[in-house]
Coordinates of C-alpha atoms in Angstrom, one line a residue:
Chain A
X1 CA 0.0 0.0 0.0
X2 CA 1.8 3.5 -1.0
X3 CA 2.3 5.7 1.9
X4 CA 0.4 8.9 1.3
X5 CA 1.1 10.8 4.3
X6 CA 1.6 14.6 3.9
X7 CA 1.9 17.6 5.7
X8 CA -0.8 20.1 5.9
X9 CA 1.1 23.1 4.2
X10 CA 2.7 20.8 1.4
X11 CA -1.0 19.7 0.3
X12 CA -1.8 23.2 0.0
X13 CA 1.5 23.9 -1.9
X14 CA -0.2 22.2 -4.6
X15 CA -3.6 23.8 -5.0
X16 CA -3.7 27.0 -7.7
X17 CA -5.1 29.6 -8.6
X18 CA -8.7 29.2 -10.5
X19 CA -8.8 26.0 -9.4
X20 CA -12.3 23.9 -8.8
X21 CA -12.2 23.0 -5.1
X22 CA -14.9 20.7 -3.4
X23 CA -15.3 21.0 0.2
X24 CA -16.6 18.3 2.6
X25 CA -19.0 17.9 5.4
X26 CA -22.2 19.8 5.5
X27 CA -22.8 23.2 7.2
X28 CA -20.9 23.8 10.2
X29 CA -20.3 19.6 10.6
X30 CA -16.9 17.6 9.8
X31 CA -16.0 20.4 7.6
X32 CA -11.9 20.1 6.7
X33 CA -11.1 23.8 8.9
X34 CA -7.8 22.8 9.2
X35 CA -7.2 22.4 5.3
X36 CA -9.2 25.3 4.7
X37 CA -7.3 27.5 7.1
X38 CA -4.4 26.4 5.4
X39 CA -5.8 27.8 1.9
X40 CA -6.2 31.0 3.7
X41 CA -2.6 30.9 4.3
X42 CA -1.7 30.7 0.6
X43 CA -1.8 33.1 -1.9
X44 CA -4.3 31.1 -3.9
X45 CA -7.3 32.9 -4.9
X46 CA -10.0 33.2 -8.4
X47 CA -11.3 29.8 -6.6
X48 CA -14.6 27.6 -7.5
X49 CA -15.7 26.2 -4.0
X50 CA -18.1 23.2 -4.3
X51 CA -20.0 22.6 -1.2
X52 CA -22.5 22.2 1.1
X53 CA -21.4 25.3 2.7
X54 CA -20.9 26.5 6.2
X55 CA -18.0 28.8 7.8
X56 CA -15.5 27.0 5.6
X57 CA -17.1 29.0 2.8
X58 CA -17.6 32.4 4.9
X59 CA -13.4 31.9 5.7
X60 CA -13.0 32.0 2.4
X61 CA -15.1 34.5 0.4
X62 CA -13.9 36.5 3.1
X63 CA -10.3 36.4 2.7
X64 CA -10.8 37.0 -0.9
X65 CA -10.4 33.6 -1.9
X66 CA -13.3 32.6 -3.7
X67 CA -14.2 33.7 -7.4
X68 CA -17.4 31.7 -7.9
X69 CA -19.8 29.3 -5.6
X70 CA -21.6 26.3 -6.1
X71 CA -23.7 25.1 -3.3
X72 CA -26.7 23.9 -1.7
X73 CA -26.9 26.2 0.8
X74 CA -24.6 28.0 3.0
X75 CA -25.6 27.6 6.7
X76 CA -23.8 27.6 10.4
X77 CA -26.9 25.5 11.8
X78 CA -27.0 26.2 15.3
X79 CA -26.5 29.7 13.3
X80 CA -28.9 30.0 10.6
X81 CA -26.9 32.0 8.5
X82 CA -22.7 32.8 7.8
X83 CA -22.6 36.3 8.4
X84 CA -19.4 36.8 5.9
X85 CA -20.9 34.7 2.9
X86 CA -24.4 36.8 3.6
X87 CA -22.3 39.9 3.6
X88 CA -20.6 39.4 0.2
X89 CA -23.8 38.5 -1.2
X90 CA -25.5 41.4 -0.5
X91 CA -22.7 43.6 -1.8
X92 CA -23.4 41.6 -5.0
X93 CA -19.5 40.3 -5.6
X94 CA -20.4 36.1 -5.7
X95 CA -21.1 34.6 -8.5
X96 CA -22.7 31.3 -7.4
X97 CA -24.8 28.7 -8.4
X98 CA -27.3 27.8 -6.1
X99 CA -29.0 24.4 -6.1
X100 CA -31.5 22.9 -4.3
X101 CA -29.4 20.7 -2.3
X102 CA -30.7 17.7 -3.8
X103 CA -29.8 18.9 -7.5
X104 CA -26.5 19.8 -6.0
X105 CA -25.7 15.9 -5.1
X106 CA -27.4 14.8 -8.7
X107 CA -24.7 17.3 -10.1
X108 CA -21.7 15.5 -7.4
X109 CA -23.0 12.4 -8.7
X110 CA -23.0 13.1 -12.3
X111 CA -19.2 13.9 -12.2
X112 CA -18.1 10.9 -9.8
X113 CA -20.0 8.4 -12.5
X114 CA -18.2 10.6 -15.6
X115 CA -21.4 11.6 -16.6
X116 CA -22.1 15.5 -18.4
X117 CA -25.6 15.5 -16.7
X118 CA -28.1 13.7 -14.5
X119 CA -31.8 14.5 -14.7
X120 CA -34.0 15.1 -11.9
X121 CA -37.0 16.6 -11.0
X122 CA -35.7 18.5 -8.4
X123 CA -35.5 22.6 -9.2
X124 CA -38.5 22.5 -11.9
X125 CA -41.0 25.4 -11.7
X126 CA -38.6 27.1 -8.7
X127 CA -37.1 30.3 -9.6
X128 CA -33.2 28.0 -9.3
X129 CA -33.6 27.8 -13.4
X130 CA -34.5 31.2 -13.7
X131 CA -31.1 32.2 -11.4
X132 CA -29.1 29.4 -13.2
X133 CA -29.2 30.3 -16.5
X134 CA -26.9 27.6 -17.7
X135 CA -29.2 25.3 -16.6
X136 CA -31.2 23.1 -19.6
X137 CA -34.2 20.5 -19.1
X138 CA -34.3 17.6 -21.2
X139 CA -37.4 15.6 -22.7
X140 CA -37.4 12.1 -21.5
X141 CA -37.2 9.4 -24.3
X142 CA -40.0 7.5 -22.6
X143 CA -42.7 9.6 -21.6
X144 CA -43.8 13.0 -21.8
X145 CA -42.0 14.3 -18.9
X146 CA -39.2 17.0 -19.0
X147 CA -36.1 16.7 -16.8
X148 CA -33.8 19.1 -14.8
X149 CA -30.8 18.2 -16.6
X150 CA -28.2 18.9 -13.7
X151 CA -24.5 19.5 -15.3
X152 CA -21.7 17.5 -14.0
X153 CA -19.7 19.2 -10.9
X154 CA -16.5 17.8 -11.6
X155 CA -13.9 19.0 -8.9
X156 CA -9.9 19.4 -9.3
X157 CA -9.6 18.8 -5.9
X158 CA -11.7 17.6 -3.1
X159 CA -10.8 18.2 1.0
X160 CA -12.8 16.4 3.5
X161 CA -11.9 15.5 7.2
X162 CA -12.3 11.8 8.6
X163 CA -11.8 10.6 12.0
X164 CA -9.7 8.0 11.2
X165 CA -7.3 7.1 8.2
X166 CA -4.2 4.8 7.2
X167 CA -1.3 6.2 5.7
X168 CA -2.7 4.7 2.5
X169 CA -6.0 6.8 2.7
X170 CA -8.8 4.8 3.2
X171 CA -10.7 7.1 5.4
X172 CA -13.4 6.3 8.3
X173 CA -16.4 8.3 9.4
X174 CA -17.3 7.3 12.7
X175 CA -20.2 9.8 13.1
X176 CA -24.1 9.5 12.4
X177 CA -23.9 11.1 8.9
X178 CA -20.7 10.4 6.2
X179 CA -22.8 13.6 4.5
X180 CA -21.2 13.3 0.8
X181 CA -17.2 13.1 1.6
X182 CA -17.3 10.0 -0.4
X183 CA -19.2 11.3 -3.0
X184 CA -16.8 14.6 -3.4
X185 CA -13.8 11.9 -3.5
X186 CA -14.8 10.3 -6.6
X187 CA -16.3 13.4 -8.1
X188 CA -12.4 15.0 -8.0
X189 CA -9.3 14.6 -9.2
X190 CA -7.3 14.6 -6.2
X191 CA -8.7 14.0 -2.8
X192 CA -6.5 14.9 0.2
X193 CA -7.9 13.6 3.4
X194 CA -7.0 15.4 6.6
X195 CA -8.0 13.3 9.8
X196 CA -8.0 13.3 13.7
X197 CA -5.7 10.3 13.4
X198 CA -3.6 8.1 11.2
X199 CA -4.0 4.7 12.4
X200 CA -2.4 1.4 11.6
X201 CA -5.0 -0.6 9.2
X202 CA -5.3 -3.3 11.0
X203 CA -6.6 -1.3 13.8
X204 CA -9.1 0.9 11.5
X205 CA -12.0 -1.6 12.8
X206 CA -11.2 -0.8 16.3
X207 CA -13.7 2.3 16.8
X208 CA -16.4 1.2 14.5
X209 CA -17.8 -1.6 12.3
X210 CA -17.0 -2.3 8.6
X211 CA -19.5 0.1 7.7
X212 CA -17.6 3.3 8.9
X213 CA -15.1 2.1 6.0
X214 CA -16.8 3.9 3.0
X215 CA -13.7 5.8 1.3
X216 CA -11.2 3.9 -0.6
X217 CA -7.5 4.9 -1.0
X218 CA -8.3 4.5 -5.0
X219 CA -9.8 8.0 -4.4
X220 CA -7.4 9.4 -2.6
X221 CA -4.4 11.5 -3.1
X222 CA -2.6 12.6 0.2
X223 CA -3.6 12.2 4.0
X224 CA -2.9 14.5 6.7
X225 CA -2.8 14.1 10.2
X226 CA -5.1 17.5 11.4
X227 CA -6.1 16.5 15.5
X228 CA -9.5 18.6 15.9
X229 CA -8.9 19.7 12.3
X230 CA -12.5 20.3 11.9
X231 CA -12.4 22.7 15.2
X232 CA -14.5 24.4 15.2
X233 CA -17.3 22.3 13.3
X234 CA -18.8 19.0 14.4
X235 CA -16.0 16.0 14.3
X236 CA -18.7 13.3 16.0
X237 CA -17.8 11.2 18.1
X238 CA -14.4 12.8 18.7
X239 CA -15.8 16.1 19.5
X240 CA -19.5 18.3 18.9
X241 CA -19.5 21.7 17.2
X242 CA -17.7 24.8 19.6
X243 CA -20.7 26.3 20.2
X244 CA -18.8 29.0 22.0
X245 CA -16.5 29.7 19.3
X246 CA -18.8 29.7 16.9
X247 CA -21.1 32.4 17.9
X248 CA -17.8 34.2 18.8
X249 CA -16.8 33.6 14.7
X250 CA -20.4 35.0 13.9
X251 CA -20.5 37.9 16.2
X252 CA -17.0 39.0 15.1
X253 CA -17.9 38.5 11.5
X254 CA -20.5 41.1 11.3
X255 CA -18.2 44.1 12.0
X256 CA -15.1 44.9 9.9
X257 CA -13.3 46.2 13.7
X258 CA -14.4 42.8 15.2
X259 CA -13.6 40.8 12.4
X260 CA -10.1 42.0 11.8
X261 CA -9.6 41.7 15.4
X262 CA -10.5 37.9 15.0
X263 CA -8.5 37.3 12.2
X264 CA -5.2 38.6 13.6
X265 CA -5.6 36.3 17.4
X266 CA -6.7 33.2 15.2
X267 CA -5.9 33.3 11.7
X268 CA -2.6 35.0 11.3
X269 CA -0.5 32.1 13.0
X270 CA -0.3 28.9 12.0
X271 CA -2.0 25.3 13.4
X272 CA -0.7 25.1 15.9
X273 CA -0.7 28.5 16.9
X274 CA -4.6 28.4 16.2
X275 CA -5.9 26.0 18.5
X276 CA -3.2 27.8 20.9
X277 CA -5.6 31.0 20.2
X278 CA -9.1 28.5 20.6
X279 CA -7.7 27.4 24.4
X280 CA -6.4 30.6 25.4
X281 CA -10.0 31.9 24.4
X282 CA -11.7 29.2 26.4
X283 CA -9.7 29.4 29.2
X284 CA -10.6 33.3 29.2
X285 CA -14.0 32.4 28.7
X286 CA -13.8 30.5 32.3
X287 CA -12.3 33.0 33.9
X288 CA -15.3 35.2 33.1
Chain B
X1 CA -63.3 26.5 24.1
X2 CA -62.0 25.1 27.1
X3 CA -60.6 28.9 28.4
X4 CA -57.3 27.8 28.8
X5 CA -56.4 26.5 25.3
X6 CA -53.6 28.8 23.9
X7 CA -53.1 29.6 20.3
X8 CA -50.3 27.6 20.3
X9 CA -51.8 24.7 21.2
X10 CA -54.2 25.2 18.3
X11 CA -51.9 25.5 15.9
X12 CA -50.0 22.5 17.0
X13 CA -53.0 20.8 16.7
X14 CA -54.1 21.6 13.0
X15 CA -50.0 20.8 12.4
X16 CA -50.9 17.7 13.5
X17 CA -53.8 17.2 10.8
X18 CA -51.7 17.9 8.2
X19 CA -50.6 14.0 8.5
X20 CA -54.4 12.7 9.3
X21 CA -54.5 10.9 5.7
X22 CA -50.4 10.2 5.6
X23 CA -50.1 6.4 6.0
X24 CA -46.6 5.5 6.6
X25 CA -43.9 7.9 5.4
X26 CA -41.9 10.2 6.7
X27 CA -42.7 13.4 8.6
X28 CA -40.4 16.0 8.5
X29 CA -41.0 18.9 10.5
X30 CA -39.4 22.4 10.5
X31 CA -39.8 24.6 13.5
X32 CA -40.9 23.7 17.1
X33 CA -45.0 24.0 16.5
X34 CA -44.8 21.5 13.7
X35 CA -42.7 18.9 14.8
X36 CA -44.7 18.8 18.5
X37 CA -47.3 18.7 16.1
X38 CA -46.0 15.5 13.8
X39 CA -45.3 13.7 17.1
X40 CA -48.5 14.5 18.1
X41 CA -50.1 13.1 15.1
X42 CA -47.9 9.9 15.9
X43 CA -48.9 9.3 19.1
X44 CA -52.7 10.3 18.3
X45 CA -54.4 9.2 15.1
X46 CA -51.5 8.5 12.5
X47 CA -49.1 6.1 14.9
X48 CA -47.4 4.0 11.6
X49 CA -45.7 7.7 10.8
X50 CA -42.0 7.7 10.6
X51 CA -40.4 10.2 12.3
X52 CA -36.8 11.6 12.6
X53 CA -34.7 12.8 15.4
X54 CA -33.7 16.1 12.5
X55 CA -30.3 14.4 12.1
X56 CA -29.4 10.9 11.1
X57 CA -32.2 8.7 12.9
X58 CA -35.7 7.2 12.5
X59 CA -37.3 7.4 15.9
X60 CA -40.1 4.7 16.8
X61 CA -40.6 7.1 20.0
X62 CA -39.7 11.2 19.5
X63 CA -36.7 12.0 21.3
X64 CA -37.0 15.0 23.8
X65 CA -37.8 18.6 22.2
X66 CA -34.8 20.0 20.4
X67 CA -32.9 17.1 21.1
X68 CA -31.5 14.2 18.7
X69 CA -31.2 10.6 19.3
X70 CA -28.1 10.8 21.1
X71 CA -30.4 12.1 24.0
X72 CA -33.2 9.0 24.3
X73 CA -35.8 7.7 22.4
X74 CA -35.5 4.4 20.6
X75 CA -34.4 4.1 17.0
X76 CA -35.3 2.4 14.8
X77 CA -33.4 3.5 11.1
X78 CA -30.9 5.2 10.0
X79 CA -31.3 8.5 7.6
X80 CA -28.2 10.6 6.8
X81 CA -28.6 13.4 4.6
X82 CA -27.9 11.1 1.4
X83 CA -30.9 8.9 2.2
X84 CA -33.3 11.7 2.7
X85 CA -32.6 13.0 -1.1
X86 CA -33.1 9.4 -1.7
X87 CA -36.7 8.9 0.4
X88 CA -37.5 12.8 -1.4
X89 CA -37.3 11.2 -4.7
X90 CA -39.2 8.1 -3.7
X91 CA -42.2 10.8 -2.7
X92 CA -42.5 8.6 0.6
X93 CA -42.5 11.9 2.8
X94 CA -44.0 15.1 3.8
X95 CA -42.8 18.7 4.6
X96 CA -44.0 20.9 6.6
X97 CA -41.9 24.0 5.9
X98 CA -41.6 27.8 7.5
X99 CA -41.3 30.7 4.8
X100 CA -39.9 34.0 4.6
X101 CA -42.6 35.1 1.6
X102 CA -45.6 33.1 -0.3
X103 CA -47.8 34.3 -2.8
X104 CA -51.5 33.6 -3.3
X105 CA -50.4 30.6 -5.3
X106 CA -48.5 29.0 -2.4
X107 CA -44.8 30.0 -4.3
X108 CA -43.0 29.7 -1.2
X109 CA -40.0 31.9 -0.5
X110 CA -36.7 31.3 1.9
X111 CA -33.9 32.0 -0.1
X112 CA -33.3 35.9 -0.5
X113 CA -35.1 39.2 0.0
X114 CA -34.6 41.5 -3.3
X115 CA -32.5 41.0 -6.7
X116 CA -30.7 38.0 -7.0
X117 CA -27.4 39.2 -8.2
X118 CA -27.2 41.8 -4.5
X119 CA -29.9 40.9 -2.4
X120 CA -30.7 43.2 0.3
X121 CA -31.1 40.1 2.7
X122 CA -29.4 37.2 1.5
X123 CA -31.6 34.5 3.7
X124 CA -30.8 30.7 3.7
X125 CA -31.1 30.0 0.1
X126 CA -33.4 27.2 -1.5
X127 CA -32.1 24.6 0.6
X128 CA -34.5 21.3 -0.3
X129 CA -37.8 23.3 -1.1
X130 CA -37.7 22.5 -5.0
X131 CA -37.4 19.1 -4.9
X132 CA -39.7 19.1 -1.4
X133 CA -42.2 20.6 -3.7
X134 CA -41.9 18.6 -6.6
X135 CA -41.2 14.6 -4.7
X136 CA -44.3 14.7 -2.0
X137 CA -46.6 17.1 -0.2
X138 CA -45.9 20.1 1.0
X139 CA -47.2 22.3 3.9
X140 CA -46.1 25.7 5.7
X141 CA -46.2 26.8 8.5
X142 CA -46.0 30.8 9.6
X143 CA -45.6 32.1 13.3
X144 CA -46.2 35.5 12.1
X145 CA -49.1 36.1 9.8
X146 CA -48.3 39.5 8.0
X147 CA -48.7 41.2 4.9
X148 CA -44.2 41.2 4.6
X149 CA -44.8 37.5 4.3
X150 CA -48.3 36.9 2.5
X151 CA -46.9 39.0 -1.0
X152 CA -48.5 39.2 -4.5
X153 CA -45.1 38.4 -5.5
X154 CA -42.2 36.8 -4.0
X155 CA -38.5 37.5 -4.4
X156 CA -37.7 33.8 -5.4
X157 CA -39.8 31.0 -6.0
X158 CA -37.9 28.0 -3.7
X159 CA -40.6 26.1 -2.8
X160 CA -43.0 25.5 -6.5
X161 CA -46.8 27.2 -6.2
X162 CA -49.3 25.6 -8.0
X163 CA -49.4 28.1 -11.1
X164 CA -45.4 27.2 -11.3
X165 CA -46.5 23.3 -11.0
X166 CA -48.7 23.2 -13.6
X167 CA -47.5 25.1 -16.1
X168 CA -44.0 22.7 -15.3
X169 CA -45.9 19.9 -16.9
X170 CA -46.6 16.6 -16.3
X171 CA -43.0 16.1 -14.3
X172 CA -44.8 17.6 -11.2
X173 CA -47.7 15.3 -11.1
X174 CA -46.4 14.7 -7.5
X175 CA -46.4 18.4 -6.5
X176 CA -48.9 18.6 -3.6
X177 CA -49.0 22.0 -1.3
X178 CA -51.5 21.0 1.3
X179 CA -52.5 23.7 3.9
X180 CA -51.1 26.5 5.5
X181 CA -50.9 27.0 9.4
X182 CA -50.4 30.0 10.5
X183 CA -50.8 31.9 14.1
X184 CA -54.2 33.2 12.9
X185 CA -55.4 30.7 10.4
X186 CA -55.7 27.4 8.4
X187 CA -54.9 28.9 4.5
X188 CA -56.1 26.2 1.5
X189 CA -56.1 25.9 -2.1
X190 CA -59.0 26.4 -4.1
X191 CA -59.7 24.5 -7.6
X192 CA -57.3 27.1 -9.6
X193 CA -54.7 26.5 -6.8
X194 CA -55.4 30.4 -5.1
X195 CA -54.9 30.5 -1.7
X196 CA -58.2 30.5 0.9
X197 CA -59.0 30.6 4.0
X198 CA -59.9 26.8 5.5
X199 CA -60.7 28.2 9.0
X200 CA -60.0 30.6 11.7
X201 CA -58.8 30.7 15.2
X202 CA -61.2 30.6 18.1
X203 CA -60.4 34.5 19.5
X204 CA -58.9 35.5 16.2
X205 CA -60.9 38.9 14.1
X206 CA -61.5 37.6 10.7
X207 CA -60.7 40.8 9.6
X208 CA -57.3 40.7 11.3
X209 CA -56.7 37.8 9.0
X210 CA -57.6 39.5 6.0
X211 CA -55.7 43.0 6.9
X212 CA -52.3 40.7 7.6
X213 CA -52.7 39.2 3.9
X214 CA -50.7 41.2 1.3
X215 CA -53.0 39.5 -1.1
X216 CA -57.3 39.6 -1.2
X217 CA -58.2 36.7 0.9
X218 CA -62.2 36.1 1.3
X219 CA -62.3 35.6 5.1
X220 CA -66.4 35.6 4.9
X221 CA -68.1 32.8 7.3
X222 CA -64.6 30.8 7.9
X223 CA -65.6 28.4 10.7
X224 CA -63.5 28.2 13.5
X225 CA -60.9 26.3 13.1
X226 CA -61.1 22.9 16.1
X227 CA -59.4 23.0 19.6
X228 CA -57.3 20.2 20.6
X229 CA -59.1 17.5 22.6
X230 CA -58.5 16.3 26.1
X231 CA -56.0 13.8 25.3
X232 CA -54.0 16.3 22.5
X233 CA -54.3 19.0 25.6
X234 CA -52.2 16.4 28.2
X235 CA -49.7 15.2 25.5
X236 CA -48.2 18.7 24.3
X237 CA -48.3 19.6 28.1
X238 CA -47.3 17.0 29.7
X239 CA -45.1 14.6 27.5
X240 CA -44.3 16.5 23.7
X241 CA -43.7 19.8 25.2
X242 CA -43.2 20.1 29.4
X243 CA -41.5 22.9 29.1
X244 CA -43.5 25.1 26.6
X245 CA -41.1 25.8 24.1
X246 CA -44.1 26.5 21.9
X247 CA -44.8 29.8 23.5
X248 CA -41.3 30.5 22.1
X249 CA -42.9 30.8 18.5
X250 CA -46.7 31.5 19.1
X251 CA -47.0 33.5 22.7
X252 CA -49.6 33.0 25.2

């Protein structure tokens, strides 16, 4: 089995400019912050993020990043809304696509089975044609119906965050939902997988049964080991959402002041120096 | 009516209709009135009613208000995301959805408030309302009845109205918008799919119904719509909702 260990800032090293980037997880659960903080880092920019999006995607419109979105929706749950993606939409600087969330998987599975479309009757009479313009139906060959046909996302490259890994990349999700990572995997490229830990194989069925095993090192590119690399999202069972943080992020984010403030004790730094930032935080927070 | 019945208790109960005639799929439930009101619909007359916890799990008993499995109940499937798109398609659920804006054609709105290339509220986008609209039945439900929401027009159609529907063609032969609850009212659909008034709330003004509609709504001898019973009265007290987190969307 090749060893596909990397390190966090050589994986970034090779993502460029204008480049297609799909983005695990779903909302503000399992998303790859660590990966994505890392982009932030870089001087990439003119991006297409692919996602189901949640502060990953405010991070990164935010810092400039992001040139064009394709999504389902862009939600902090606990926090209906991303106060940095809702900003740069209503200063009218996005161009996105925005799917019903079911058309956006029919569009992720398109391009993982090398297909240019897949039809569905999700999005027909809603206003998503009108705002997607590229979009086309298509006459069925059977019957008299008329089809959303949903274009192929295909990805350059896809991040996602697991729990566990092997240095070869097959990836476990030992959480209630695996969401789409799998899906975004076979839709890309390259898929670099950033986890909580990189464990031995043999001991991959330690934590959960066979069925947490649903991504394949065929689909994968480059693992990195990221503990709490989804901080400050979901990474279940390891760890729930920072609830604390989070509304911190949001309340920061609606203020230029506030959110420059944020991004110099968190984001300036590296990793390591982040989650430095995230306990010194929370041990102020005690304090209080 | 029994004095103390609140309005929220009302509208949980007419929630609860919405699945009288449902059989055995899947209830899904935005917002705290409608999914006391789906659980109450299990436990009363529509027990073979799937339910979720709102994450990854089929519950054969609800788990506390607000909370997911992880915090009791027993389950009994498992539904991640991916399967729900799948179970959408199948058309073996029903919605019942909050709304920012819908017209008098029941085009339902949650996505943005203005132009879509720079909204002046950029809201939570579509999310699942088109294909909710065009895989199963639909409902809504509305904490605030108001003329900002009821609009001859809304911003962007997200979840289909029945105009949409049928001039979409035979593709939507599923699309079913059932009723609308909201604070004041039970909204329908007459035969050219218009929005009408089903019934009123016991206490409500007619009038106030008709002055909070953006659109002309014939509120003329609406019965009133029916209180819960006994039985619906001790469950949302006592078991679905202790702690009356319904008051938090309709006040007493």
């Amino acid at each position: 089995m090749p060893n596909k260990k990397i390190g966090l800032s050589d994986a970034i090293a090779s993502i460029e400019s204008g480049m297609t980037i799909g983005i695990g997880g779903w909302g503000s659960r399992r998303k790859p912050m660590a990966a994505v903080r890392e982009l932030l880092r870089s001087d990439v920019k003119d991006l297409t993020v692919v996602a189901f999006g949640g502060p990953d995607v405010g991070l990164l419109v935010a810092a400039g990043k992001v040139r064009k979105l394709i999504y389902g929706f862009v939600s902090l749950d606990s926090i209906p809304l991303d106060p940095l993606f809702t900003a740069a939409r209503e200063r009218g600087e996005l161009e996105i696509n925005e799917y019903d969330e079911g058309m956006f998987v029919t569009g992720l599975r398109a391009a993982a089975s090398r297909l240019s479309f897949l039809p569905t009757v999700a999005g027909l009479g809603s206003d998503v044609l009108a705002a997607n313009p590229h979009l086309k139906t298509i006459a069925s060959p059977y019957s008299d119906d008329e089809y959303v046909a949903v274009p192929a996302i295909p990805l350059d490259v896809a991040f996602i965050h697991a729990n566990r890994a092997d240095s070869g990349g097959n990836a476990q999700f030992l959480g209630p939902d695996p969401y789409f990572d799998d899906l975004f995997a076979m839709a890309a490229k390259r898929t670099f997988v950033s986890t909580e830990r990189i464990v031995e194989t043999r001991d991959l069925l330690n934590q959960g049964s066979f069925h947490t095993l649903m991504l394949s090192r065929m689909y994968v590119t480059g693992v990195i080991e990221t503990p709490r690399g989804a901080h400050f999202t979901t990474c279940e069972p390891d760890y729930g959402r920072d609830e604390r943080f989070q509304k911190h992020y949001a309340a920061s984010a609606k203020d230029p002041d506030t959110w420059r403030a944020f991004a110099s004790e968190f984001l300036d730094g590296d990793e390591a120096g982040y989650l430095e930032a995230v306990d010194r935080f929370h041990a102020a927070q005690e304090v209080k | 009516m029994a004095a103390d019945v609140t309005l929220a208790e009302i509208c949980v109960a007419a929630c609860s209709d919405t699945y009288r005639e449902s059989g055995e799929i899947l209830a899904h439930a935005v917002g705290i009135i409608p999914t006391i009101g789906a659980r109450l619909a299990k436990l009363t007359h529509s027990p073979d009613l799937v339910l979720s916890d709102g994450e990854a799990f089929m519950m054969s008993e609800p788990p506390p208000l607000g909370k997911t499995a992880a915090a009791g109940g027993v389950i009994e499937g498992w539904a991640p995301f991916r399967r729900i798109f799948d179970i959408v398609a199948s058309g073996r659920r029903q919605s019942m959805m909050g709304a920012s804006q819908i017209d008098r054609f029941g085009n339902q709105n949650i996505s943005l408030i203005g132009d879509w290339n720079k909204p002046t509220r950029q809201l939570i986008g579509v999310r699942g309302a088109p294909g909710n609209t065009a895989n199963h039945r639909v409902d809504y439900w509305v904490a605030r009845h108001s003329p900002r929401l009821f609009v001859e027009a809304v911003d962007m159609v997200s979840g289909v109205g029945n105009d949409r529907a049928r001039a979409a063609g035979p593709a939507l032969r599923h699309h079913h918008l059932g009723v609308i609850v909201t604070n004041l009212a039970v909204l329908g659909y007459d035969d050219d799919g218009a929005v009408t008034v089903l019934s009123i709330h016991p206490g409500v003004d007619p009038a106030a119904v008709a002055e909070n509609t953006g659109f002309a709504l014939d509120v003329d001898g609406a019965p009133a719509t029916r209180v819960p019973t006994e039985e619906e009265l001790r469950l949302i007290r006592e078991e679905l909702d202790p702690r009356g987190a319904r008051t938090r969307e309709v006040p007493d």
